[in-house]
Coordinates of C-alpha atoms in Angstrom, one line a residue:
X1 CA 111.3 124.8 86.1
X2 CA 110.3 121.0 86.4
X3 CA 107.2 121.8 84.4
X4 CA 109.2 123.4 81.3
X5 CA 108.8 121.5 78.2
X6 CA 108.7 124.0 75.5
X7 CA 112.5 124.5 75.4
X8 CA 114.9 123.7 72.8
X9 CA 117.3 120.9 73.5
X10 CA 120.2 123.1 73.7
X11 CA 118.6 125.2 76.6
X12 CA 118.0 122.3 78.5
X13 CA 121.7 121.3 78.6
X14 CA 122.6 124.6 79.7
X15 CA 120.6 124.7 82.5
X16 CA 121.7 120.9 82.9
X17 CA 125.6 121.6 83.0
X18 CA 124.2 124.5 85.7
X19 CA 122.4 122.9 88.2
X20 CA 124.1 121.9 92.0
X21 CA 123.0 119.0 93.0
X22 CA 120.2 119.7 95.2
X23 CA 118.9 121.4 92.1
X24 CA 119.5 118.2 90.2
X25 CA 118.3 116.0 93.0
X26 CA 115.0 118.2 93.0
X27 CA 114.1 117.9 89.3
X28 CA 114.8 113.9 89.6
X29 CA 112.2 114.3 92.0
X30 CA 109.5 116.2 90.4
X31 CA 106.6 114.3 88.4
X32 CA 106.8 116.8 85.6
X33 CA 110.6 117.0 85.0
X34 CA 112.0 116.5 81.3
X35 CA 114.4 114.2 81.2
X36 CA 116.4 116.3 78.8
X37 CA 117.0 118.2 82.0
X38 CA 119.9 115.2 83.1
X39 CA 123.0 115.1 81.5
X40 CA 124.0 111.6 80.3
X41 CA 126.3 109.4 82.7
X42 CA 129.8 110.3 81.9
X43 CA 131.8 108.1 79.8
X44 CA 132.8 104.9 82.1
X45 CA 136.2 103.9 82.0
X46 CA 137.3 101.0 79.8
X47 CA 137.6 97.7 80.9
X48 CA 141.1 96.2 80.4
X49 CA 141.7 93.9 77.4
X50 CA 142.4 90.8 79.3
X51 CA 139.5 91.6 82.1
X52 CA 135.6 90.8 82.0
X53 CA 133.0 92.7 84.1
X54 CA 132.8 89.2 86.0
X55 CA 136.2 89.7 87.2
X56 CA 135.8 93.4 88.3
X57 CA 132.7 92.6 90.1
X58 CA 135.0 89.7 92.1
X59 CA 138.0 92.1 92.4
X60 CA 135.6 95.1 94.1
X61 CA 134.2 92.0 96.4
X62 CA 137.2 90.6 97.3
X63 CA 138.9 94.2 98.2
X64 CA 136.2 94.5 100.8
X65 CA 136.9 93.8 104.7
X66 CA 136.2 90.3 105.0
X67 CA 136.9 90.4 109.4
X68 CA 133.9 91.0 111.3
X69 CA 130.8 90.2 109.1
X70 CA 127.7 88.0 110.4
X71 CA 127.0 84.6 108.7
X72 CA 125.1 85.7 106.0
X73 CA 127.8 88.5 104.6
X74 CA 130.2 85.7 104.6
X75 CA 127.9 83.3 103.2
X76 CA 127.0 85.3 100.4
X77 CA 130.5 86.7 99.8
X78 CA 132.3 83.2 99.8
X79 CA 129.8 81.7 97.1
X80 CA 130.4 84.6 95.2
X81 CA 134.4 84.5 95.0
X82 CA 134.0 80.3 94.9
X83 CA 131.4 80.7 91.9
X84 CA 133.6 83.6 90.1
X85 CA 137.0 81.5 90.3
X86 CA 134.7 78.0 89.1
X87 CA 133.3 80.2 85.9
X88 CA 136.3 82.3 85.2
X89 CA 138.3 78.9 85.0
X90 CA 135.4 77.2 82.8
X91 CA 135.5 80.9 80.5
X92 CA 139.3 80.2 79.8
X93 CA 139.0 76.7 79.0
X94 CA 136.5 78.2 76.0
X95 CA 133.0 76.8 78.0
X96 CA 131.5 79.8 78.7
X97 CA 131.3 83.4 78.1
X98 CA 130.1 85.5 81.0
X99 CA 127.3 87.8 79.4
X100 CA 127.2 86.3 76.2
X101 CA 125.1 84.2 74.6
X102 CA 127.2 80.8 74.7
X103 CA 126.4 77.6 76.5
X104 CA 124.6 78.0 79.9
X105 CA 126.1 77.9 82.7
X106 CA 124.5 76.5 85.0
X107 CA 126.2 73.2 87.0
X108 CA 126.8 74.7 89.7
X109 CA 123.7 76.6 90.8
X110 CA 121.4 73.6 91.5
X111 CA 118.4 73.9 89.6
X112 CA 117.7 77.0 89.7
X113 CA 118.8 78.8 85.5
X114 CA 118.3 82.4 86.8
X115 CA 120.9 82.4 89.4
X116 CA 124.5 83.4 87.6
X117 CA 127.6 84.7 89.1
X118 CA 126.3 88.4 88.5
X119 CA 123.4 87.8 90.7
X120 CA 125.7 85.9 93.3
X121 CA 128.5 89.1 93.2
X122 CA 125.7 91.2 93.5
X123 CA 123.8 89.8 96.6
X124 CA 127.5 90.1 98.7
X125 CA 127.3 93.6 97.6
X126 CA 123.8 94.4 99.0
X127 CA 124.8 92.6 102.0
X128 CA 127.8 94.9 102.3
X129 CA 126.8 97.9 101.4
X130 CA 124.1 98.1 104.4
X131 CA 128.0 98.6 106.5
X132 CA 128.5 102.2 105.9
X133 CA 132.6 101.7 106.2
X134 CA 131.8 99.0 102.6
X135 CA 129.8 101.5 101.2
X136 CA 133.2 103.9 101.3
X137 CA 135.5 101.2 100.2
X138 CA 132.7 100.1 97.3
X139 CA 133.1 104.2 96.0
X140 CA 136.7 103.8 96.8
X141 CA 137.4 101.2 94.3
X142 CA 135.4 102.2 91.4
X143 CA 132.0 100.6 92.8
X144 CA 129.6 103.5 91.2
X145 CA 131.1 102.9 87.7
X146 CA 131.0 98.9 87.7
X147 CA 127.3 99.0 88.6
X148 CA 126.1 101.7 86.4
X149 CA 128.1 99.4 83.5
X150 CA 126.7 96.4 84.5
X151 CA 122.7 98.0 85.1
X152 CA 123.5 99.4 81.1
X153 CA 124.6 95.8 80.3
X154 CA 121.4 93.7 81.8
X155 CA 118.2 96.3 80.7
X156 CA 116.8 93.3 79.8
X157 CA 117.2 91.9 83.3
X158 CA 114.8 93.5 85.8
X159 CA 115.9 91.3 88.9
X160 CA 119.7 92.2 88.0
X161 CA 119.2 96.2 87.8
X162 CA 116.8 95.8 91.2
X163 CA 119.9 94.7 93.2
X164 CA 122.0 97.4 91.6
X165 CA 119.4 99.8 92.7
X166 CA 119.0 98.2 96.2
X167 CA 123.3 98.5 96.3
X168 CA 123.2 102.1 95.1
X169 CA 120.4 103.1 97.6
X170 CA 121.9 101.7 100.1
X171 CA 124.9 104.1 99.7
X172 CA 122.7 106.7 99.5
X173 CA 122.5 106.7 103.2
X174 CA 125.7 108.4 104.0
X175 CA 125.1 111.8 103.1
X176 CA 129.4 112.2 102.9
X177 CA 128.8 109.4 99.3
X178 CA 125.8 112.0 97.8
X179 CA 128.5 114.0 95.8
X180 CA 129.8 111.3 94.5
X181 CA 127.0 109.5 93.5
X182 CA 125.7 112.2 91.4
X183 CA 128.8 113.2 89.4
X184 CA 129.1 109.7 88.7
X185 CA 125.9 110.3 86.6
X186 CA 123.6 108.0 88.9
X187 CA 120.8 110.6 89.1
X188 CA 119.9 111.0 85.0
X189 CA 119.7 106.4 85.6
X190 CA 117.4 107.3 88.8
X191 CA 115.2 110.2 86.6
X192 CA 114.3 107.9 84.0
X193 CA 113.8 104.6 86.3
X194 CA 111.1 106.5 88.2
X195 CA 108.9 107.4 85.2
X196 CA 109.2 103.6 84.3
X197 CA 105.7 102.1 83.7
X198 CA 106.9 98.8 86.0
X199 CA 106.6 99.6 89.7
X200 CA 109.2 98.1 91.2
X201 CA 111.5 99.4 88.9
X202 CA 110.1 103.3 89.9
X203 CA 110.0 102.4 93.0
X204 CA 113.4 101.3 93.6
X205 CA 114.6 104.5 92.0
X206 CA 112.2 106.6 94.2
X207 CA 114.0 105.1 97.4
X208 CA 117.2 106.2 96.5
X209 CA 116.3 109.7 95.1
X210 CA 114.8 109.8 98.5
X211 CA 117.7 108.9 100.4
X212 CA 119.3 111.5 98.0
X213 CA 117.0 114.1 98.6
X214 CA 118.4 115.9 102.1
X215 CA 116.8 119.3 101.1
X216 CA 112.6 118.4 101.4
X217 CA 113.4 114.8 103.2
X218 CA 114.6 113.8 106.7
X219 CA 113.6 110.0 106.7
X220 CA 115.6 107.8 105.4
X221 CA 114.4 104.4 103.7
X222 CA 116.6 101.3 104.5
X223 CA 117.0 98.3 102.0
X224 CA 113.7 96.9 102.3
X225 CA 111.7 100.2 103.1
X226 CA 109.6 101.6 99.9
X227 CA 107.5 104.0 99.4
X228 CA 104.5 103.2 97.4
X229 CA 103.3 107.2 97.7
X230 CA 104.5 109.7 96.9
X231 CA 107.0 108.8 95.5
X232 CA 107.6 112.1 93.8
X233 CA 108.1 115.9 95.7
X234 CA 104.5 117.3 96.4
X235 CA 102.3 120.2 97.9
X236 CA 100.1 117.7 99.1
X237 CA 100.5 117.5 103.2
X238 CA 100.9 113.8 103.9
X239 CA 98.4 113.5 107.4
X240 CA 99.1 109.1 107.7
X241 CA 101.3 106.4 107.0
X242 CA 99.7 103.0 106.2
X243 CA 102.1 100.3 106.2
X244 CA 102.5 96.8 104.4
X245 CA 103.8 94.1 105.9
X246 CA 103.5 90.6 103.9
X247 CA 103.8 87.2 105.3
X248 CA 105.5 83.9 104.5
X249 CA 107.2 83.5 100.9
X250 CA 106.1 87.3 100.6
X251 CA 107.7 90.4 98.8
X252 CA 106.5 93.8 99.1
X253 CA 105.4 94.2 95.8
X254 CA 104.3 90.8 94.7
X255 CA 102.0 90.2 98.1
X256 CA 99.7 93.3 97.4
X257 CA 98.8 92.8 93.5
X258 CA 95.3 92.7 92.1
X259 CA 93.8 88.8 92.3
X260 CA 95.4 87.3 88.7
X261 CA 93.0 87.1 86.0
X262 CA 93.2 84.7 83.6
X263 CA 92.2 86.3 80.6
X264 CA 94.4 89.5 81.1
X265 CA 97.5 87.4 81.8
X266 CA 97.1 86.2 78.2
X267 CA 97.3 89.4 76.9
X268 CA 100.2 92.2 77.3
X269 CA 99.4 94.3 80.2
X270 CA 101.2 97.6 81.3
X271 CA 101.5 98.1 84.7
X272 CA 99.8 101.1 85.0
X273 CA 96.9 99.5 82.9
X274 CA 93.3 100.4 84.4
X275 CA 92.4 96.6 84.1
X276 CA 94.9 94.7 86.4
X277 CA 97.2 96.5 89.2
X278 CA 100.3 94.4 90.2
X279 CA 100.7 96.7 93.3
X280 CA 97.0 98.3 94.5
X281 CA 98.0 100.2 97.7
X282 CA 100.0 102.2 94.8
X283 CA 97.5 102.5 92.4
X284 CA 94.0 102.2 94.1
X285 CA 94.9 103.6 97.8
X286 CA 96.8 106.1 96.6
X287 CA 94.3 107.5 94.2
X288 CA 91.6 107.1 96.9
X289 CA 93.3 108.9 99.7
X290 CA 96.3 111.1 98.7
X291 CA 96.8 112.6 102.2
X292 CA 98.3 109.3 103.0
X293 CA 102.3 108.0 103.3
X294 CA 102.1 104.2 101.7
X295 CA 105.0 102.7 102.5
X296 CA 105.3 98.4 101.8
X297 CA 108.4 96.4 103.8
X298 CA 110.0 93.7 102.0
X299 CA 112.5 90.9 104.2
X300 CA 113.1 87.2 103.5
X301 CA 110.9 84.2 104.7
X302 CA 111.0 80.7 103.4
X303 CA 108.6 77.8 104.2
X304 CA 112.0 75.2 104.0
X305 CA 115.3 75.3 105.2
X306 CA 115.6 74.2 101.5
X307 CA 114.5 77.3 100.2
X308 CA 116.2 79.5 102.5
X309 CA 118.2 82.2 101.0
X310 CA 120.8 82.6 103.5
X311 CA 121.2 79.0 105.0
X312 CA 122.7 81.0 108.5
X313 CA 119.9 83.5 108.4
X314 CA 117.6 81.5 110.8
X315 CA 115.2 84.8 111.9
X316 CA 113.2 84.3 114.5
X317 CA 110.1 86.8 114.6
X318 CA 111.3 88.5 117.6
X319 CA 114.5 88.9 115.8
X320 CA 113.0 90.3 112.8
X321 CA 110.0 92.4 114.7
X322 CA 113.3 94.5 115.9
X323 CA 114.9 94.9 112.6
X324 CA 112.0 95.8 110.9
X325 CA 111.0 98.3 114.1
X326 CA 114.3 99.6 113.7
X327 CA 114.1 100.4 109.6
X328 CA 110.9 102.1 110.1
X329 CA 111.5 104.4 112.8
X330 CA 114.3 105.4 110.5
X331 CA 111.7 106.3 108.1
X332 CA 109.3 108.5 110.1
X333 CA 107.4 106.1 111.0
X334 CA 105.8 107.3 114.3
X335 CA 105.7 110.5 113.6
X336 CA 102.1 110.8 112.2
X337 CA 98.8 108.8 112.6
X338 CA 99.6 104.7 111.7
X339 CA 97.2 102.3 110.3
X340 CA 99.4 98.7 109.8
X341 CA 97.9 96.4 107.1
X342 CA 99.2 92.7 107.5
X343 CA 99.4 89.3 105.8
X344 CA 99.8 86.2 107.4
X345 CA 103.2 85.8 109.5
X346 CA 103.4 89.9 109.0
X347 CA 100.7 90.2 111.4
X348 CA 102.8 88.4 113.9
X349 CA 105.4 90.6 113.1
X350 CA 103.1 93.4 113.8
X351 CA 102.1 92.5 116.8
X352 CA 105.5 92.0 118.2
X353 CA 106.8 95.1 116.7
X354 CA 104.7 97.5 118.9
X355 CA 105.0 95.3 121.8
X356 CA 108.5 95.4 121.6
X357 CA 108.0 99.6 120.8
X358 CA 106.1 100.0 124.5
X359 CA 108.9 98.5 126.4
X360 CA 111.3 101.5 124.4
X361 CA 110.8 105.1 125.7
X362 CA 112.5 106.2 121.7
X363 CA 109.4 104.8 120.2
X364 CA 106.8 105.8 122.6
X365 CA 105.5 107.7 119.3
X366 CA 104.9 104.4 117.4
X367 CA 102.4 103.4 120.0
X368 CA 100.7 106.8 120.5
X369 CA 100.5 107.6 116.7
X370 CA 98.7 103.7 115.8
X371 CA 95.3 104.0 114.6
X372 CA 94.4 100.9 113.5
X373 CA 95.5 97.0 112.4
X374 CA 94.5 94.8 109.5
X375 CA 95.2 91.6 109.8
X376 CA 94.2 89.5 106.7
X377 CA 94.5 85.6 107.4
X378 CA 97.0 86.0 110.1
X379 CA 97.7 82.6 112.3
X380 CA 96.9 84.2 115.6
X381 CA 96.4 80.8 117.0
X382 CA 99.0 79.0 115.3
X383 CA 99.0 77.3 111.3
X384 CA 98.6 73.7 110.1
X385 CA 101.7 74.7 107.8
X386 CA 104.1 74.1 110.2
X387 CA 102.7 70.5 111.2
X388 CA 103.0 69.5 107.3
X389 CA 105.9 67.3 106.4
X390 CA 105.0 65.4 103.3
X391 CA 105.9 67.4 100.3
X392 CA 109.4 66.9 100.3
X393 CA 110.8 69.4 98.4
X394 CA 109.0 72.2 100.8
X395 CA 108.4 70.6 104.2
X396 CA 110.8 68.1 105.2
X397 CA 112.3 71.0 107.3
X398 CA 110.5 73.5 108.1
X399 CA 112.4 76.5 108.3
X400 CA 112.1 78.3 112.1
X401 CA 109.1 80.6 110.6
X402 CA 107.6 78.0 109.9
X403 CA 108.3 76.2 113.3
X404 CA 107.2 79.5 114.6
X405 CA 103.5 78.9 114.2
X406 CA 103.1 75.8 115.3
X407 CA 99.4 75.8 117.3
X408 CA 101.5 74.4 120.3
X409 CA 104.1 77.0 120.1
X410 CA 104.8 78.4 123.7
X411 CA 105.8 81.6 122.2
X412 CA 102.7 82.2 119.7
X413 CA 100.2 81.7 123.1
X414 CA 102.0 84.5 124.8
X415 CA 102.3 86.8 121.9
X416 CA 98.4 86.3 121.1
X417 CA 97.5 86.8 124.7
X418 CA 99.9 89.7 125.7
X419 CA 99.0 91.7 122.1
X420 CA 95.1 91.0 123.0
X421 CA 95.6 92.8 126.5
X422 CA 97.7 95.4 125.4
X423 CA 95.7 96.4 122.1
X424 CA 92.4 96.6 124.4
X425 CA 94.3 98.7 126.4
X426 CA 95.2 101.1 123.8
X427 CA 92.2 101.0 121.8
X428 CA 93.1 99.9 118.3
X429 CA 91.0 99.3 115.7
X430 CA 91.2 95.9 114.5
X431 CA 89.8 94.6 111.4
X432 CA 90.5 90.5 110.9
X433 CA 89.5 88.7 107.0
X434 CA 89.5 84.9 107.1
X435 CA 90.2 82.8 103.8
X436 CA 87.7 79.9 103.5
X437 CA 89.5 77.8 100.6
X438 CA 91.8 75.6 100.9
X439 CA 95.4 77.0 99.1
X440 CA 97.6 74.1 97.0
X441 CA 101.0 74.1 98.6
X442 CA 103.4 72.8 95.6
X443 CA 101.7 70.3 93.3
X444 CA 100.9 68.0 96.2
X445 CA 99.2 68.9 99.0
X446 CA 95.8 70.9 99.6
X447 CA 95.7 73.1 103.1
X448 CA 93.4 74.9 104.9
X449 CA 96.3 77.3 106.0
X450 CA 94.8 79.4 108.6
X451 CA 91.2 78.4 109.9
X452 CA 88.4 80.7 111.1
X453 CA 89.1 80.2 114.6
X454 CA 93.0 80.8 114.2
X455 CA 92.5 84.6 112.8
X456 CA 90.3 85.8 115.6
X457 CA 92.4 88.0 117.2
X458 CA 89.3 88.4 120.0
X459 CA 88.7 92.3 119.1
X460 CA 87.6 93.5 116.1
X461 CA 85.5 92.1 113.1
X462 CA 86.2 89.0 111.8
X463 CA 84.8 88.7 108.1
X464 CA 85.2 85.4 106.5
X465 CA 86.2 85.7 102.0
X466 CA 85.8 83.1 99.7
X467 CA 89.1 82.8 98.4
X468 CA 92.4 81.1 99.8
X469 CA 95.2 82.0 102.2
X470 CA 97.5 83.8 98.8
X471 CA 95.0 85.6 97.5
X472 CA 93.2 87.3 100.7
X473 CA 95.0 90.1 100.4
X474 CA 94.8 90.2 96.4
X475 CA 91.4 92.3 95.5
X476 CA 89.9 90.7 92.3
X477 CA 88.8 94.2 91.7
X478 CA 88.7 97.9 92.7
X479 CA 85.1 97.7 93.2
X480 CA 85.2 94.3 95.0
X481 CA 84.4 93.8 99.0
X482 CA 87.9 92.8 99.9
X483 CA 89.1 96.5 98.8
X484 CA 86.2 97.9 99.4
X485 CA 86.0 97.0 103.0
X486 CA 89.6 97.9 103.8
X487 CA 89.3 101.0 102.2
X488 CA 86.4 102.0 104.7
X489 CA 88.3 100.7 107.2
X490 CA 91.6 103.1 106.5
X491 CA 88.7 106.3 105.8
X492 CA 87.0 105.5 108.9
X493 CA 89.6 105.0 111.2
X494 CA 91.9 108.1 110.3
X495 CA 88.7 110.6 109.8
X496 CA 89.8 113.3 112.1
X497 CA 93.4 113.0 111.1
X498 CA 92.4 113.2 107.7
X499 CA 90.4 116.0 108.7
X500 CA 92.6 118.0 110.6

């Protein structure tokens, strides 16, 4: 049926108005669906004459528990409510018009213009609805409506409709909320989102049509767990996962684009353009090996307390290593043939993650089921990052990342030298690149981030690239070494999974 395009449009609504949802879920699904197939969202209810969207969004917030939440729920909820009551006072005094086009308002978000009360109600409610007891109350009180208003509102606004997806995906993960979610019209959104050309935008959709999707699916993909590919139903048996994990002042996306060109820059690009990939694991990797799972991890890091999104949220790597172990377990992860792919910190993150998964008999799978590491410029050793403290606006405090890799840090030795033993032990294959340029670090200093001698793990080849610490993981081409190499790596190392 997904493959039916010759209809009129009158058939297709029949069979729309018909289908269940698993039916529905299916075609959203499926590469060749028509969109004709989705009904449109139902009509969403009006807002009341003397209400803005900015004061439902504060309302749903404010009627969710407030008892019980770590730092960083309250953090983010409280500067939500305190910027809501600040722009809803400066709204009725005639200042400012929430959505608009009037004056800017932008006092009192520091210097940063993109950061608005939306984005500030909307970070609470990705915090919150990771709490499956939110998630209820966020249905309860008219959630699903507010968001699909506000995602109509802001198509101009990809970071806006990105939280909303992250919110709605996050719901997706109690099975008891599916019903709901689709009779509130979510899945004809989610259908069209994943045939976008921009890949975050598809693949935000595809992780909550995933999370949707109980009838072909039982992994389920946590906020900051996408899958690269497939990201659609398919015949073809997936044999491996390869993971992404980025580094410092990383994103799962951003981290793993093609090298920027200069020239294309300058002219419009589409995402899917065969020139310039801004994700190549999904467009290179993917067409290279189908056979494989390609999933990228996204969590915060900042190089400066200043920068940090969550003041509270001081993550340690150990602490992080078990959230992330945690997320991806939930995703299958274990369960077939693993190569892990790391950048900078994420290597360290790696590392501790499946030490971490030996000492636990529940992921004894992990460890069995990993292939292969590679690391590209990872700080085995420690980073001259964290001894930099001149650039004010950056380094004055290094956040505890940071402080993590200090060359003297106790904690790094003892990684580095229990990982070594243990990944002899188990026989990875380990494939180390080394950046040999020096990377500018804000407008004023020049650093040699991570030296030659730093990113020997002591196994496995170490290649040194002519390029710095940001773009050793950015290809400049799909015929260039960098890709090349890893790409020989993943075929070599998997050959009799791949095989079988």
């Amino acid at each position: 049926m997904s493959e039916t395009h010759h209809w009129h449009d009158y058939q297709y609504r029949i069979i729309a108005q018909a289908c269940d949802l698993r039916t529905l879920i299916g075609l959203a699904r499926s590469k060749e669906s028509d969109l004709r197939f989705f009904l449109p969202p139902p009509p969403l209810p009006s807002l009341n004459e003397d209400t803005c969207i900015e004061e439902e969004l504060r309302q749903l917030l404010a009627s969710l528990p407030q008892t019980e939440l770590d730092e960083c729920i309250q953090y983010f909820t409280s500067l939500a409510l305190s910027e809501s009551s600040q722009s809803l006072a400066a709204q009725k005094g005639g200042l400012w018009c929430f959505g608009g086009n009037g004056l800017p308002y932008a006092e009192s978000f520091g210097e940063v213009p993109s950061a608005t009360v939306e984005m500030f109600c909307l970070e609470a409610l990705v915090k919150h609805s990771e709490i499956p007891t939110h998630c209820d109350e966020i249905e309860a009180n008219g959630g699903l409506q507010l968001l699909q208003r506000l995602y109509q509102l802001h198509k101009d606004c990809p970071k806006i409709q990105r939280n909303i997806m992250r919110i709605i995906g996050n719901m997706a993960l109690n099975e008891h909320l599916h019903s709901t979610i689709v009779h509130s019209g979510w899945v004809s959104i989610l259908a069209e989102a994943m045939k976008s050309p921009r890949i975050m935008e598809a693949s935000h959709a595809a992780r909550t049509l995933a999370n949707l999707d109980r009838e072909t699916m039982r992994e389920k993909y946590q906020d900051g767990v996408y899958v690269l590919h497939p990201q659609y139903r398919t015949s073809q048996p997936i044999k491996a996962d390869v993971l992404f994990i980025h580094g410092l002042m990383g994103a799962a996306f951003k981290t793993w684009r093609q090298q920027d060109n200069e020239q294309l820059l300058t002219e419009k690009i589409l995402e899917d353009d065969a020139r310039y990939t801004t994700c190549w694991p999904k467009t290179w990797l993917a067409r290279d090996c189908p056979a494989l799972r390609i999933i990228s991890v996204e969590y915060d890091t900042s190089l400066s307390d200043w920068r940090t999104r969550c003041p509270m949220e001081r993550k340690s790597i150990a602490f992080r290593s078990d959230e992330l172990l945690r997320k991806l377990r939930a995703a299958g992860v274990g369960d077939r043939p693993v190569i892990w792919v790391s950048h900078s910190m994420g290597g360290l993150l790696v590392k501790k993650m499946l030490l971490e998964a030996s000492k636990k008999p529940e992921m004894s799978t992990v460890i069995n089921n990993t292939r292969g590491i590679i690391f590209y410029s990872v700080p085995h050793h420690g980073s001259h990052l964290a001894e930099y403290s001149v650039n004010i606006r950056y380094l004055l405090f290094p956040s505890l990342e940071v402080k993590e890799l200090s060359k003297d840090s106790p904690a790094l030795k003892t990684l580095q030298d229990d990982f070594l033993e243990f990944a002899k032990d188990k026989n990875f294959q380990v494939l180390n690149f080394v950046e040999t340029l020096p990377t500018y670090i804000g407008s004023m200093i020049k650093l040699h981030v991570v030296p030659v001698e730093s990113a020997d793990l002591g196994i496995g080849d170490l290649i040194p690239v002519d390029v710095d610490h940001l773009n050793i993981c950015k290809p400049k081409k799909k015929d260039a070494f960098l890709y090349q190499r890893t790409l020989q790596f993943i075929c070599e190392t998997l050959a009799k999974d791949l095989e079988d």
